[in-house]
CSV table of C-alpha atoms in Angstrom, one decimal:
chain,number,residue,atom,x,y,z
A,1,PHE,CA,-10.9,-0.5,-10.4
A,2,LEU,CA,-9.3,-4.0,-9.9
A,3,GLN,CA,-11.2,-5.3,-12.9
A,4,GLN,CA,-9.5,-2.7,-15.0
A,5,HIS,CA,-6.1,-3.2,-13.3
A,6,SER,CA,-6.1,-6.9,-12.5
A,7,GLU,CA,-2.3,-6.9,-12.5
A,8,LEU,CA,-2.5,-5.3,-9.1
A,9,ILE,CA,-4.3,-8.3,-7.5
A,10,PRO,CA,-1.2,-10.4,-7.0
A,11,VAL,CA,0.7,-7.4,-5.7
A,12,LEU,CA,-2.1,-6.8,-3.1
A,13,ILE,CA,-2.1,-10.4,-2.0
A,14,GLU,CA,1.6,-10.4,-1.6
A,15,GLY,CA,1.4,-7.0,0.0
A,16,ARG,CA,-0.9,-8.3,2.8
A,17,ALA,CA,1.9,-10.7,3.9
A,18,VAL,CA,4.5,-7.9,3.6
A,19,VAL,CA,2.4,-5.6,5.8
A,20,SER,CA,2.2,-8.4,8.4
A,21,PHE,CA,5.9,-8.8,8.3
A,22,PHE,CA,6.7,-5.1,8.7
A,23,PHE,CA,3.9,-4.3,11.2
A,24,SER,CA,2.1,-7.3,12.6
A,25,GLU,CA,-0.4,-10.0,11.6
A,26,GLU,CA,-3.1,-8.1,13.4
A,27,THR,CA,-2.6,-5.0,11.3
A,28,SER,CA,-5.6,-4.1,9.2
A,29,VAL,CA,-5.5,-2.7,5.7
A,30,ALA,CA,-8.3,-0.8,4.1
A,31,LEU,CA,-8.4,-0.2,0.3
A,32,THR,CA,-9.8,3.0,-1.1
A,33,VAL,CA,-10.0,4.2,-4.7
A,34,LEU,CA,-9.2,7.9,-5.0
A,35,ARG,CA,-9.2,10.3,-7.9
A,36,ASP,CA,-6.4,12.7,-8.7
A,37,ALA,CA,-8.5,15.5,-10.2
A,38,ASP,CA,-5.5,17.4,-11.6
A,39,MET,CA,-4.3,14.3,-13.5
A,40,GLY,CA,-7.7,12.8,-14.2
A,41,LEU,CA,-6.6,9.4,-12.9
A,42,ASP,CA,-7.9,7.0,-10.3
A,43,TYR,CA,-5.5,5.2,-8.0
A,44,LEU,CA,-5.8,2.7,-5.2
A,45,VAL,CA,-4.6,3.5,-1.6
A,46,ALA,CA,-3.9,0.7,0.9
A,47,TRP,CA,-4.3,2.3,4.2
A,48,ILE,CA,-2.3,0.5,6.9
A,49,LYS,CA,-3.9,1.0,10.3
A,50,VAL,CA,-1.6,0.4,13.2
A,51,PRO,CA,-1.7,1.4,16.9
A,52,LEU,CA,1.9,2.6,16.9
A,53,PRO,CA,3.5,6.0,17.6
A,54,SER,CA,3.5,7.9,14.3
A,55,SER,CA,7.3,8.0,14.1
A,56,GLU,CA,7.6,4.2,14.5
A,57,ALA,CA,4.8,3.6,12.0
A,58,SER,CA,6.4,6.0,9.5
A,59,ASP,CA,9.8,4.2,9.8
A,60,ARG,CA,8.2,0.9,9.2
A,61,LEU,CA,6.3,2.2,6.2
A,62,PHE,CA,9.6,3.6,4.8
A,63,ASP,CA,11.2,0.2,5.2
A,64,LEU,CA,8.3,-1.5,3.5
A,65,SER,CA,8.5,1.0,0.6
A,66,ASP,CA,12.3,0.9,0.3
A,67,THR,CA,12.6,-2.9,0.4
A,68,TRP,CA,9.5,-4.3,-1.2
A,69,LEU,CA,7.3,-1.7,-2.8
A,70,ARG,CA,10.2,-0.2,-4.9
A,71,THR,CA,10.8,-3.7,-6.5
A,72,ARG,CA,7.1,-3.7,-7.6
A,73,ALA,CA,7.2,-0.2,-9.2
A,74,ALA,CA,7.0,-1.5,-12.8
A,75,VAL,CA,3.7,-3.3,-12.1
A,76,ILE,CA,2.3,-0.7,-9.7
A,77,GLY,CA,3.1,2.5,-11.6
A,78,GLU,CA,1.0,5.3,-10.3
A,79,ARG,CA,-2.0,3.1,-9.6
A,80,LEU,CA,-1.3,1.9,-6.0
A,81,SER,CA,0.2,3.5,-2.9
A,82,PHE,CA,0.5,2.3,0.7
A,83,ASN,CA,-0.1,4.9,3.4
A,84,LEU,CA,-0.7,5.1,7.1
A,85,GLY,CA,-4.3,5.5,8.2
A,86,ALA,CA,-6.0,6.3,11.5
A,87,LEU,CA,-7.5,3.5,13.6
């Protein structure tokens, strides 16, 4: 997937630092390629795994999306999303 969408690599590298800023340096992130069967498209999900109450984690994810991810929308398109994942 990343060979076909190499423009996402710098976003993912930068995103690692952004996740650390909004959550913590110990926060783990797992990448998974998923397929939208209805659209026939593959996309990458960055699962942010944090030991926080769901409301606090959701608020932080919203802040990350609103302040950083939104500014990368032209590069990301529909090919990358950040979501909360279970530990």
